[in-house]
mmCIF file of N, CA, C and O in Angstrom:
data_model
loop_
_atom_site.group_PDB
_atom_site.id
_atom_site.type_symbol
_atom_site.label_atom_id
_atom_site.label_comp_id
_atom_site.label_asym_id
_atom_site.label_seq_id
_atom_site.Cartn_x
_atom_site.Cartn_y
_atom_site.Cartn_z
ATOM 1 N N UNK A 1 -5.088 44.437 23.658
ATOM 2 C CA UNK A 1 -6.665 44.713 22.625
ATOM 3 C C UNK A 1 -6.085 45.614 22.340
ATOM 4 O O UNK A 1 -6.719 45.811 20.327
ATOM 5 N N UNK A 2 -5.565 47.033 21.883
ATOM 6 C CA UNK A 2 -4.968 48.260 21.433
ATOM 7 C C UNK A 2 -4.875 47.382 20.503
ATOM 8 O O UNK A 2 -4.906 47.567 19.050
ATOM 9 N N UNK A 3 -3.593 46.916 20.775
ATOM 10 C CA UNK A 3 -2.565 46.956 19.115
ATOM 11 C C UNK A 3 -3.457 45.859 18.624
ATOM 12 O O UNK A 3 -3.470 45.724 17.297
ATOM 13 N N UNK A 4 -3.875 44.809 18.529
ATOM 14 C CA UNK A 4 -4.988 43.932 18.012
ATOM 15 C C UNK A 4 -6.076 44.707 17.306
ATOM 16 O O UNK A 4 -6.353 44.519 15.985
ATOM 17 N N UNK A 5 -6.912 45.201 17.621
ATOM 18 C CA UNK A 5 -8.034 46.492 16.838
ATOM 19 C C UNK A 5 -7.059 47.071 16.064
ATOM 20 O O UNK A 5 -6.817 47.544 14.570
ATOM 21 N N UNK A 6 -5.583 47.408 16.553
ATOM 22 C CA UNK A 6 -5.022 49.022 14.734
ATOM 23 C C UNK A 6 -3.914 47.838 14.528
ATOM 24 O O UNK A 6 -4.296 47.774 12.831
ATOM 25 N N UNK A 7 -4.425 46.361 14.557
ATOM 26 C CA UNK A 7 -3.282 45.195 13.333
ATOM 27 C C UNK A 7 -5.074 45.042 12.383
ATOM 28 O O UNK A 7 -4.752 45.028 10.847
ATOM 29 N N UNK A 8 -5.721 44.207 12.784
ATOM 30 C CA UNK A 8 -7.597 44.835 12.344
ATOM 31 C C UNK A 8 -7.480 45.776 10.987
ATOM 32 O O UNK A 8 -8.418 46.089 10.095
ATOM 33 N N UNK A 9 -7.468 46.963 12.121
ATOM 34 C CA UNK A 9 -7.584 48.441 10.902
ATOM 35 C C UNK A 9 -7.073 48.194 10.385
ATOM 36 O O UNK A 9 -7.639 48.978 9.094
ATOM 37 N N UNK A 10 -6.280 48.275 10.120
ATOM 38 C CA UNK A 10 -4.788 47.993 9.595
ATOM 39 C C UNK A 10 -5.242 47.256 8.031
ATOM 40 O O UNK A 10 -4.468 47.891 6.619
ATOM 41 N N UNK A 11 -5.509 46.349 7.786
ATOM 42 C CA UNK A 11 -5.222 45.004 7.251
ATOM 43 C C UNK A 11 -6.889 45.594 6.398
ATOM 44 O O UNK A 11 -6.718 45.383 5.890
ATOM 45 N N UNK A 12 -7.747 46.418 7.508
ATOM 46 C CA UNK A 12 -8.201 46.372 6.305
ATOM 47 C C UNK A 12 -8.787 47.476 5.488
ATOM 48 O O UNK A 12 -9.237 47.874 4.279
ATOM 49 N N UNK A 13 -7.958 48.593 6.145
ATOM 50 C CA UNK A 13 -6.875 49.462 5.500
ATOM 51 C C UNK A 13 -6.492 49.294 4.195
ATOM 52 O O UNK A 13 -6.825 49.652 2.549
ATOM 53 N N UNK A 14 -5.826 48.661 4.821
ATOM 54 C CA UNK A 14 -4.578 47.845 3.766
ATOM 55 C C UNK A 14 -5.568 47.131 1.717
ATOM 56 O O UNK A 14 -5.493 47.891 0.943
ATOM 57 N N UNK A 15 -6.677 45.875 2.614
ATOM 58 C CA UNK A 15 -7.778 45.599 1.395
ATOM 59 C C UNK A 15 -8.588 46.538 0.634
ATOM 60 O O UNK A 15 -8.953 46.452 -0.395
ATOM 61 N N UNK A 16 -9.052 48.107 1.277
ATOM 62 C CA UNK A 16 -9.831 49.179 0.863
ATOM 63 C C UNK A 16 -9.235 49.287 -0.121
ATOM 64 O O UNK A 16 -8.943 50.045 -1.587
ATOM 65 N N UNK A 17 -7.382 50.486 0.055
ATOM 66 C CA UNK A 17 -6.572 50.540 -0.834
ATOM 67 C C UNK A 17 -5.957 49.921 -2.665
ATOM 68 O O UNK A 17 -6.353 50.514 -3.078
ATOM 69 N N UNK A 18 -6.044 48.446 -2.078
ATOM 70 C CA UNK A 18 -5.770 47.894 -3.319
ATOM 71 C C UNK A 18 -6.762 47.381 -4.235
ATOM 72 O O UNK A 18 -6.066 46.894 -5.116
ATOM 73 N N UNK A 19 -8.159 47.666 -3.456
ATOM 74 C CA UNK A 19 -8.748 46.853 -4.288
ATOM 75 C C UNK A 19 -9.214 48.448 -5.489
ATOM 76 O O UNK A 19 -9.172 49.553 -5.575
ATOM 77 N N UNK A 20 -9.572 47.852 -6.499
ATOM 78 C CA UNK A 20 -9.662 49.018 -7.852
ATOM 79 C C UNK A 20 -11.028 49.546 -8.212
ATOM 80 O O UNK A 20 -11.855 48.172 -7.524
ATOM 81 N N UNK A 21 -11.687 49.656 -8.495
ATOM 82 C CA UNK A 21 -13.453 50.253 -9.094
ATOM 83 C C UNK A 21 -13.438 51.025 -10.310
ATOM 84 O O UNK A 21 -13.183 51.643 -10.516
ATOM 85 N N UNK A 22 -14.595 50.584 -10.422
ATOM 86 C CA UNK A 22 -15.284 51.304 -11.978
ATOM 87 C C UNK A 22 -16.318 52.974 -11.233
ATOM 88 O O UNK A 22 -16.503 53.106 -12.079
ATOM 89 N N UNK A 23 -16.163 52.806 -10.191
ATOM 90 C CA UNK A 23 -17.539 53.493 -9.470
ATOM 91 C C UNK A 23 -19.135 53.084 -10.573
ATOM 92 O O UNK A 23 -18.899 52.475 -10.747
ATOM 93 N N UNK A 24 -20.413 54.167 -9.566
ATOM 94 C CA UNK A 24 -21.408 53.288 -9.762
ATOM 95 C C UNK A 24 -21.123 53.683 -11.780
ATOM 96 O O UNK A 24 -20.958 55.049 -11.704
ATOM 97 N N UNK A 25 -21.650 52.075 -12.695
ATOM 98 C CA UNK A 25 -21.120 52.959 -14.592
ATOM 99 C C UNK A 25 -22.498 52.136 -14.264
ATOM 100 O O UNK A 25 -22.992 50.963 -13.936
ATOM 101 N N UNK A 26 -23.251 52.562 -15.803
ATOM 102 C CA UNK A 26 -24.843 52.234 -16.406
ATOM 103 C C UNK A 26 -24.246 51.298 -17.456
ATOM 104 O O UNK A 26 -22.978 51.861 -18.413
ATOM 105 N N UNK A 27 -24.365 49.813 -17.532
ATOM 106 C CA UNK A 27 -23.905 49.086 -18.409
ATOM 107 C C UNK A 27 -24.628 48.205 -19.378
ATOM 108 O O UNK A 27 -24.620 47.153 -20.393
ATOM 109 N N UNK A 28 -25.361 49.007 -19.063
ATOM 110 C CA UNK A 28 -27.121 48.581 -21.149
ATOM 111 C C UNK A 28 -26.601 48.684 -21.308
ATOM 112 O O UNK A 28 -26.771 47.644 -22.359
ATOM 113 N N UNK A 29 -25.723 49.261 -22.246
ATOM 114 C CA UNK A 29 -24.948 50.255 -23.922
ATOM 115 C C UNK A 29 -23.868 48.762 -23.454
ATOM 116 O O UNK A 29 -23.354 48.837 -25.169
ATOM 117 N N UNK A 30 -23.738 48.333 -23.243
ATOM 118 C CA UNK A 30 -22.171 47.885 -22.854
ATOM 119 C C UNK A 30 -21.803 46.210 -23.505
ATOM 120 O O UNK A 30 -23.019 45.453 -23.322
ATOM 121 N N UNK A 31 -21.247 45.540 -23.833
ATOM 122 C CA UNK A 31 -20.838 44.434 -25.033
ATOM 123 C C UNK A 31 -20.392 43.796 -23.474
ATOM 124 O O UNK A 31 -19.625 44.163 -22.809
ATOM 125 N N UNK A 32 -20.234 42.360 -23.147
ATOM 126 C CA UNK A 32 -20.554 41.233 -22.187
ATOM 127 C C UNK A 32 -20.195 39.601 -23.047
ATOM 128 O O UNK A 32 -21.070 39.563 -23.913
ATOM 129 N N UNK A 33 -19.175 39.114 -22.539
ATOM 130 C CA UNK A 33 -19.192 38.327 -23.250
ATOM 131 C C UNK A 33 -18.451 36.816 -21.992
ATOM 132 O O UNK A 33 -17.988 37.165 -21.672
ATOM 133 N N UNK A 34 -19.391 35.641 -22.527
ATOM 134 C CA UNK A 34 -19.247 34.371 -22.003
ATOM 135 C C UNK A 34 -18.429 33.522 -22.003
ATOM 136 O O UNK A 34 -18.662 33.298 -23.211
ATOM 137 N N UNK A 35 -17.275 33.270 -21.288
ATOM 138 C CA UNK A 35 -15.768 32.188 -22.308
ATOM 139 C C UNK A 35 -16.226 30.553 -21.641
ATOM 140 O O UNK A 35 -15.702 31.026 -20.369
ATOM 141 N N UNK A 36 -15.625 29.812 -23.036
ATOM 142 C CA UNK A 36 -15.273 28.279 -21.546
ATOM 143 C C UNK A 36 -14.797 27.722 -22.103
ATOM 144 O O UNK A 36 -14.979 27.559 -23.189
ATOM 145 N N UNK A 37 -13.178 28.136 -22.055
ATOM 146 C CA UNK A 37 -11.987 27.634 -22.501
ATOM 147 C C UNK A 37 -11.307 26.827 -22.182
ATOM 148 O O UNK A 37 -10.758 27.547 -20.484
ATOM 149 N N UNK A 38 -10.432 25.937 -22.021
ATOM 150 C CA UNK A 38 -9.977 24.807 -21.540
ATOM 151 C C UNK A 38 -10.096 24.979 -19.802
ATOM 152 O O UNK A 38 -9.301 24.558 -19.162
ATOM 153 N N UNK A 39 -11.557 24.909 -19.078
ATOM 154 C CA UNK A 39 -11.928 24.630 -18.452
ATOM 155 C C UNK A 39 -11.862 25.379 -17.245
ATOM 156 O O UNK A 39 -12.518 25.882 -15.936
ATOM 157 N N UNK A 40 -12.221 26.618 -17.755
ATOM 158 C CA UNK A 40 -11.969 28.100 -17.091
ATOM 159 C C UNK A 40 -12.890 28.535 -18.386
ATOM 160 O O UNK A 40 -12.840 29.034 -19.025
ATOM 161 N N UNK A 41 -13.622 29.455 -16.921
ATOM 162 C CA UNK A 41 -15.659 29.267 -17.622
ATOM 163 C C UNK A 41 -15.512 31.203 -16.862
ATOM 164 O O UNK A 41 -14.611 31.838 -15.589
ATOM 165 N N UNK A 42 -15.590 32.901 -17.767
ATOM 166 C CA UNK A 42 -14.964 33.728 -17.643
ATOM 167 C C UNK A 42 -16.321 34.616 -18.375
ATOM 168 O O UNK A 42 -16.615 34.410 -19.203
ATOM 169 N N UNK A 43 -15.744 35.547 -17.250
ATOM 170 C CA UNK A 43 -17.599 36.631 -17.607
ATOM 171 C C UNK A 43 -16.784 37.881 -18.491
ATOM 172 O O UNK A 43 -16.087 38.833 -17.130
ATOM 173 N N UNK A 44 -16.200 38.783 -19.204
ATOM 174 C CA UNK A 44 -15.909 39.958 -20.133
ATOM 175 C C UNK A 44 -16.896 40.829 -20.079
ATOM 176 O O UNK A 44 -17.526 40.333 -20.731
ATOM 177 N N UNK A 45 -16.219 41.960 -19.125
ATOM 178 C CA UNK A 45 -17.690 42.590 -18.896
ATOM 179 C C UNK A 45 -16.844 44.306 -19.849
ATOM 180 O O UNK A 45 -15.814 45.337 -19.508
ATOM 181 N N UNK A 46 -17.613 43.854 -21.532
ATOM 182 C CA UNK A 46 -16.321 45.514 -22.146
ATOM 183 C C UNK A 46 -16.786 46.688 -21.794
ATOM 184 O O UNK A 46 -16.895 47.312 -21.609
ATOM 185 N N UNK A 47 -15.629 47.502 -21.849
ATOM 186 C CA UNK A 47 -16.251 48.703 -21.970
ATOM 187 C C UNK A 47 -16.281 49.655 -20.540
ATOM 188 O O UNK A 47 -16.761 51.143 -20.102
ATOM 189 N N UNK A 48 -15.922 48.780 -19.267
ATOM 190 C CA UNK A 48 -15.933 49.389 -17.966
ATOM 191 C C UNK A 48 -14.849 49.685 -17.271
ATOM 192 O O UNK A 48 -13.474 49.067 -16.592
ATOM 193 N N UNK A 49 -14.528 51.203 -17.709
ATOM 194 C CA UNK A 49 -13.095 51.489 -16.590
ATOM 195 C C UNK A 49 -12.534 51.742 -15.098
ATOM 196 O O UNK A 49 -13.154 52.116 -14.600
ATOM 197 N N UNK A 50 -11.708 50.853 -15.254
ATOM 198 C CA UNK A 50 -11.775 50.322 -12.869
ATOM 199 C C UNK A 50 -10.375 51.490 -13.017
ATOM 200 O O UNK A 50 -9.118 51.897 -13.663
ATOM 201 N N UNK A 51 -10.429 51.803 -12.040
ATOM 202 C CA UNK A 51 -9.455 52.899 -11.313
ATOM 203 C C UNK A 51 -8.255 52.420 -10.306
ATOM 204 O O UNK A 51 -10.028 51.418 -9.984
ATOM 205 N N UNK A 52 -7.783 52.483 -9.834
ATOM 206 C CA UNK A 52 -6.874 52.298 -8.610
ATOM 207 C C UNK A 52 -6.064 50.497 -8.962
ATOM 208 O O UNK A 52 -6.605 50.241 -8.022
ATOM 209 N N UNK A 53 -5.353 51.222 -9.894
ATOM 210 C CA UNK A 53 -5.325 49.612 -10.348
ATOM 211 C C UNK A 53 -3.702 50.182 -11.232
ATOM 212 O O UNK A 53 -3.230 50.596 -12.010
ATOM 213 N N UNK A 54 -2.765 48.355 -11.097
ATOM 214 C CA UNK A 54 -2.228 48.474 -12.115
ATOM 215 C C UNK A 54 -2.020 47.648 -13.004
ATOM 216 O O UNK A 54 -1.060 47.335 -13.769
ATOM 217 N N UNK A 55 -3.256 46.980 -13.187
ATOM 218 C CA UNK A 55 -3.650 45.964 -14.403
ATOM 219 C C UNK A 55 -3.193 46.943 -16.014
ATOM 220 O O UNK A 55 -3.219 47.750 -16.041
ATOM 221 N N UNK A 56 -2.802 46.099 -17.133
ATOM 222 C CA UNK A 56 -2.170 46.797 -18.275
ATOM 223 C C UNK A 56 -4.015 46.895 -19.156
ATOM 224 O O UNK A 56 -3.587 48.075 -19.446
ATOM 225 N N UNK A 57 -4.625 46.014 -19.150
ATOM 226 C CA UNK A 57 -5.493 46.169 -19.348
ATOM 227 C C UNK A 57 -6.785 46.773 -18.314
ATOM 228 O O UNK A 57 -7.103 46.346 -17.656
ATOM 229 N N UNK A 58 -7.612 47.862 -18.588
ATOM 230 C CA UNK A 58 -8.087 48.844 -17.381
ATOM 231 C C UNK A 58 -9.531 48.833 -17.775
ATOM 232 O O UNK A 58 -10.310 48.995 -17.136
ATOM 233 N N UNK A 59 -10.144 48.608 -19.122
ATOM 234 C CA UNK A 59 -11.204 48.577 -19.830
ATOM 235 C C UNK A 59 -12.462 47.639 -19.362
ATOM 236 O O UNK A 59 -13.398 47.151 -20.034
ATOM 237 N N UNK A 60 -11.910 46.280 -19.300
ATOM 238 C CA UNK A 60 -12.558 45.351 -19.113
ATOM 239 C C UNK A 60 -12.045 44.179 -18.261
ATOM 240 O O UNK A 60 -11.441 43.485 -17.955
ATOM 241 N N UNK A 61 -12.611 44.134 -17.099
ATOM 242 C CA UNK A 61 -13.016 43.864 -15.933
ATOM 243 C C UNK A 61 -13.145 42.576 -16.343
ATOM 244 O O UNK A 61 -13.996 41.863 -17.037
ATOM 245 N N UNK A 62 -13.036 41.021 -14.973
ATOM 246 C CA UNK A 62 -13.525 40.075 -15.686
ATOM 247 C C UNK A 62 -13.401 38.636 -14.540
ATOM 248 O O UNK A 62 -13.401 39.138 -13.297
ATOM 249 N N UNK A 63 -14.709 38.230 -14.397
ATOM 250 C CA UNK A 63 -15.399 37.858 -13.261
ATOM 251 C C UNK A 63 -14.620 36.142 -13.616
ATOM 252 O O UNK A 63 -15.672 35.591 -14.394
ATOM 253 N N UNK A 64 -14.701 35.845 -12.579
ATOM 254 C CA UNK A 64 -14.265 34.261 -13.402
ATOM 255 C C UNK A 64 -14.994 33.344 -12.213
ATOM 256 O O UNK A 64 -15.586 33.662 -11.388
ATOM 257 N N UNK A 65 -15.526 31.605 -12.738
ATOM 258 C CA UNK A 65 -15.946 30.723 -12.520
ATOM 259 C C UNK A 65 -15.383 29.828 -11.526
ATOM 260 O O UNK A 65 -14.598 29.859 -12.034
ATOM 261 N N UNK A 66 -15.934 29.077 -10.610
ATOM 262 C CA UNK A 66 -16.014 28.095 -10.027
ATOM 263 C C UNK A 66 -16.955 27.709 -8.869
ATOM 264 O O UNK A 66 -18.154 28.653 -9.354
ATOM 265 N N UNK A 67 -16.694 26.352 -8.776
ATOM 266 C CA UNK A 67 -17.749 25.208 -7.563
ATOM 267 C C UNK A 67 -17.847 26.301 -6.932
ATOM 268 O O UNK A 67 -18.933 25.966 -5.613
ATOM 269 N N UNK A 68 -16.983 26.849 -6.283
ATOM 270 C CA UNK A 68 -16.708 27.412 -4.450
ATOM 271 C C UNK A 68 -17.059 28.645 -4.354
ATOM 272 O O UNK A 68 -16.456 28.769 -3.027
ATOM 273 N N UNK A 69 -17.011 29.495 -5.173
ATOM 274 C CA UNK A 69 -17.541 31.443 -5.093
ATOM 275 C C UNK A 69 -19.080 31.777 -5.459
ATOM 276 O O UNK A 69 -20.079 30.981 -5.880
ATOM 277 N N UNK A 70 -19.094 32.906 -4.884
ATOM 278 C CA UNK A 70 -20.279 33.711 -5.176
ATOM 279 C C UNK A 70 -20.886 34.209 -6.450
ATOM 280 O O UNK A 70 -21.333 35.294 -7.506
ATOM 281 N N UNK A 71 -19.645 33.680 -7.347
ATOM 282 C CA UNK A 71 -19.319 34.207 -9.088
ATOM 283 C C UNK A 71 -20.721 34.328 -10.619
ATOM 284 O O UNK A 71 -21.112 35.005 -10.737
ATOM 285 N N UNK A 72 -21.998 33.949 -9.935
ATOM 286 C CA UNK A 72 -22.963 32.622 -10.362
ATOM 287 C C UNK A 72 -23.907 34.211 -9.951
ATOM 288 O O UNK A 72 -24.630 34.678 -10.551
ATOM 289 N N UNK A 73 -23.823 34.755 -8.753
ATOM 290 C CA UNK A 73 -24.748 35.584 -8.378
ATOM 291 C C UNK A 73 -24.098 36.915 -8.819
ATOM 292 O O UNK A 73 -24.830 37.370 -9.157
ATOM 293 N N UNK A 74 -22.976 37.213 -8.712
ATOM 294 C CA UNK A 74 -22.498 38.458 -9.206
ATOM 295 C C UNK A 74 -22.727 38.661 -10.954
ATOM 296 O O UNK A 74 -23.313 39.318 -10.629
ATOM 297 N N UNK A 75 -22.897 37.425 -11.428
ATOM 298 C CA UNK A 75 -23.659 37.142 -12.826
ATOM 299 C C UNK A 75 -24.257 38.031 -13.359
ATOM 300 O O UNK A 75 -24.629 38.273 -13.992
ATOM 301 N N UNK A 76 -25.177 37.360 -12.175
ATOM 302 C CA UNK A 76 -26.618 37.360 -11.381
ATOM 303 C C UNK A 76 -26.499 38.921 -11.334
ATOM 304 O O UNK A 76 -27.596 39.589 -12.806
ATOM 305 N N UNK A 77 -25.590 39.484 -10.846
ATOM 306 C CA UNK A 77 -26.424 41.003 -10.644
ATOM 307 C C UNK A 77 -25.802 41.357 -12.551
ATOM 308 O O UNK A 77 -26.724 42.546 -12.686
ATOM 309 N N UNK A 78 -24.941 41.411 -12.104
ATOM 310 C CA UNK A 78 -24.727 42.380 -13.827
ATOM 311 C C UNK A 78 -25.316 41.498 -14.958
ATOM 312 O O UNK A 78 -25.577 43.234 -15.584
ATOM 313 N N UNK A 79 -25.745 40.759 -15.300
ATOM 314 C CA UNK A 79 -26.822 40.551 -16.059
ATOM 315 C C UNK A 79 -28.330 41.788 -15.841
ATOM 316 O O UNK A 79 -29.067 42.457 -16.876
ATOM 317 N N UNK A 80 -28.313 41.426 -14.401
ATOM 318 C CA UNK A 80 -29.836 42.232 -14.044
ATOM 319 C C UNK A 80 -29.996 43.861 -14.587
ATOM 320 O O UNK A 80 -30.722 43.773 -14.745
ATOM 321 N N UNK A 81 -28.587 43.920 -14.589
ATOM 322 C CA UNK A 81 -27.852 45.690 -14.395
ATOM 323 C C UNK A 81 -27.651 45.528 -15.647
ATOM 324 O O UNK A 81 -28.578 47.444 -15.866
ATOM 325 N N UNK A 82 -28.239 45.461 -16.457
ATOM 326 C CA UNK A 82 -27.439 45.691 -17.901
ATOM 327 C C UNK A 82 -29.355 45.309 -18.689
ATOM 328 O O UNK A 82 -29.477 46.671 -19.450
ATOM 329 N N UNK A 83 -30.099 44.100 -17.992
ATOM 330 C CA UNK A 83 -31.309 44.474 -18.929
ATOM 331 C C UNK A 83 -31.590 45.782 -18.172
ATOM 332 O O UNK A 83 -32.417 46.539 -19.118
ATOM 333 N N UNK A 84 -31.736 46.205 -16.961
ATOM 334 C CA UNK A 84 -32.490 47.246 -15.957
ATOM 335 C C UNK A 84 -32.715 48.769 -16.230
ATOM 336 O O UNK A 84 -32.891 49.489 -15.767
ATOM 337 N N UNK A 85 -30.732 49.259 -16.610
ATOM 338 C CA UNK A 85 -30.505 49.831 -16.800
ATOM 339 C C UNK A 85 -29.767 50.395 -15.149
ATOM 340 O O UNK A 85 -29.181 51.935 -15.151
ATOM 341 N N UNK A 86 -29.918 49.526 -14.552
ATOM 342 C CA UNK A 86 -29.687 49.753 -12.932
ATOM 343 C C UNK A 86 -27.935 49.829 -13.329
ATOM 344 O O UNK A 86 -27.221 49.456 -13.858
ATOM 345 N N UNK A 87 -27.309 50.862 -12.105
ATOM 346 C CA UNK A 87 -25.759 50.881 -12.424
ATOM 347 C C UNK A 87 -25.728 50.269 -11.549
ATOM 348 O O UNK A 87 -25.840 49.731 -10.256
ATOM 349 N N UNK A 88 -23.593 49.934 -11.640
ATOM 350 C CA UNK A 88 -23.455 48.393 -11.265
ATOM 351 C C UNK A 88 -21.641 49.823 -10.672
ATOM 352 O O UNK A 88 -21.720 50.343 -11.732
ATOM 353 N N UNK A 89 -21.232 49.111 -9.393
ATOM 354 C CA UNK A 89 -20.068 49.194 -9.168
ATOM 355 C C UNK A 89 -19.009 48.177 -8.739
ATOM 356 O O UNK A 89 -19.459 47.218 -7.771
ATOM 357 N N UNK A 90 -18.106 47.727 -9.606
ATOM 358 C CA UNK A 90 -17.244 46.419 -10.307
ATOM 359 C C UNK A 90 -16.120 46.637 -9.050
ATOM 360 O O UNK A 90 -15.536 47.866 -9.455
ATOM 361 N N UNK A 91 -15.858 46.040 -8.833
ATOM 362 C CA UNK A 91 -14.069 45.892 -7.451
ATOM 363 C C UNK A 91 -13.834 44.656 -8.295
ATOM 364 O O UNK A 91 -14.113 43.249 -8.024
ATOM 365 N N UNK A 92 -12.967 44.993 -8.209
ATOM 366 C CA UNK A 92 -11.832 43.604 -8.371
ATOM 367 C C UNK A 92 -10.180 43.735 -7.108
ATOM 368 O O UNK A 92 -9.658 44.957 -6.825
ATOM 369 N N UNK A 93 -9.845 42.201 -6.875
ATOM 370 C CA UNK A 93 -9.208 43.085 -6.049
ATOM 371 C C UNK A 93 -7.416 42.301 -6.387
ATOM 372 O O UNK A 93 -6.825 42.211 -5.824
ATOM 373 N N UNK A 94 -7.325 41.944 -7.952
ATOM 374 C CA UNK A 94 -6.165 41.610 -8.430
ATOM 375 C C UNK A 94 -6.070 41.753 -9.957
ATOM 376 O O UNK A 94 -6.781 41.928 -10.250
ATOM 377 N N UNK A 95 -4.505 41.558 -10.532
ATOM 378 C CA UNK A 95 -4.680 41.541 -11.788
ATOM 379 C C UNK A 95 -4.408 39.854 -12.175
ATOM 380 O O UNK A 95 -3.610 38.996 -11.324
ATOM 381 N N UNK A 96 -5.030 39.464 -13.155
ATOM 382 C CA UNK A 96 -4.638 38.569 -14.061
ATOM 383 C C UNK A 96 -4.449 38.429 -15.139
ATOM 384 O O UNK A 96 -5.103 38.839 -15.985
ATOM 385 N N UNK A 97 -3.358 36.815 -15.862
ATOM 386 C CA UNK A 97 -2.653 37.341 -16.787
ATOM 387 C C UNK A 97 -3.682 35.864 -17.285
ATOM 388 O O UNK A 97 -3.514 35.093 -17.512
ATOM 389 N N UNK A 98 -3.728 37.187 -19.335
ATOM 390 C CA UNK A 98 -4.558 36.477 -20.126
ATOM 391 C C UNK A 98 -3.976 36.610 -21.034
ATOM 392 O O UNK A 98 -4.219 37.446 -22.008
ATOM 393 N N UNK A 99 -2.644 35.921 -22.144
ATOM 394 C CA UNK A 99 -1.951 36.317 -23.737
ATOM 395 C C UNK A 99 -1.349 36.851 -23.123
ATOM 396 O O UNK A 99 -1.137 38.090 -24.148
ATOM 397 N N UNK A 100 -0.935 36.662 -21.563
ATOM 398 C CA UNK A 100 0.559 38.311 -21.246
ATOM 399 C C UNK A 100 0.068 39.765 -21.052
ATOM 400 O O UNK A 100 0.412 40.616 -21.087
ATOM 401 N N UNK A 101 -1.889 39.500 -21.588
ATOM 402 C CA UNK A 101 -2.129 40.728 -21.320
ATOM 403 C C UNK A 101 -2.617 40.475 -19.427
ATOM 404 O O UNK A 101 -2.888 39.612 -19.630
ATOM 405 N N UNK A 102 -2.316 41.415 -18.482
ATOM 406 C CA UNK A 102 -3.116 41.975 -17.494
ATOM 407 C C UNK A 102 -4.673 42.530 -17.158
ATOM 408 O O UNK A 102 -4.587 43.388 -17.701
ATOM 409 N N UNK A 103 -5.661 41.595 -16.722
ATOM 410 C CA UNK A 103 -6.593 42.268 -16.871
ATOM 411 C C UNK A 103 -6.871 42.369 -15.074
ATOM 412 O O UNK A 103 -6.964 41.592 -13.979
ATOM 413 N N UNK A 104 -8.360 43.394 -14.655
ATOM 414 C CA UNK A 104 -8.627 43.017 -13.143
ATOM 415 C C UNK A 104 -9.661 41.807 -13.374
ATOM 416 O O UNK A 104 -10.671 41.648 -13.793
ATOM 417 N N UNK A 105 -9.445 41.501 -11.588
ATOM 418 C CA UNK A 105 -10.670 39.846 -11.579
ATOM 419 C C UNK A 105 -11.641 40.373 -10.389
ATOM 420 O O UNK A 105 -11.627 40.966 -9.274
ATOM 421 N N UNK A 106 -13.094 40.522 -11.000
ATOM 422 C CA UNK A 106 -13.872 41.106 -9.791
ATOM 423 C C UNK A 106 -14.199 39.996 -8.584
ATOM 424 O O UNK A 106 -13.986 39.126 -8.736
ATOM 425 N N UNK A 107 -14.497 40.776 -8.269
ATOM 426 C CA UNK A 107 -14.235 39.874 -6.615
ATOM 427 C C UNK A 107 -15.145 40.485 -6.327
ATOM 428 O O UNK A 107 -16.146 39.640 -5.079
ATOM 429 N N UNK A 108 -16.620 41.498 -6.940
ATOM 430 C CA UNK A 108 -17.595 42.134 -6.026
ATOM 431 C C UNK A 108 -18.132 42.902 -6.566
ATOM 432 O O UNK A 108 -17.531 43.659 -7.453
ATOM 433 N N UNK A 109 -19.803 43.303 -6.383
ATOM 434 C CA UNK A 109 -20.591 43.812 -7.341
ATOM 435 C C UNK A 109 -21.373 44.416 -6.142
ATOM 436 O O UNK A 109 -22.090 43.818 -5.694
ATOM 437 N N UNK A 110 -21.059 45.380 -6.281
ATOM 438 C CA UNK A 110 -22.497 46.490 -5.845
ATOM 439 C C UNK A 110 -23.604 47.124 -6.824
ATOM 440 O O UNK A 110 -23.225 47.452 -8.215
ATOM 441 N N UNK A 111 -24.896 47.413 -6.831
ATOM 442 C CA UNK A 111 -25.929 47.224 -7.805
ATOM 443 C C UNK A 111 -26.071 48.870 -7.074
ATOM 444 O O UNK A 111 -27.127 49.019 -5.925
ATOM 445 N N UNK A 112 -26.605 49.848 -7.804
ATOM 446 C CA UNK A 112 -27.803 50.666 -7.039
ATOM 447 C C UNK A 112 -29.268 50.786 -6.994
ATOM 448 O O UNK A 112 -29.793 50.357 -8.571
#
């Protein structure tokens, strides 16, 4: 049982270390862009610097939409924060390649 607890703790710790974060930022003056091309919808949030990342572009995290995830709810949180001036912490779990540049893929949004 102790070994299982250590494995689970180690896995959770490795996920935390792998995640990039913006820290809590005000995005009320930031540009956002919603794009749908080639059947792939995505939201770009400009001017949000991500720390703890290996992606080549650290200033534009991207939220990808699909039918099976909560991207629409995260999109609503980002829009709400933009309009109300509340701060958000954007978390990215991986880099995605678009046009030869890698960007942070948003996996979580916290609102302050």
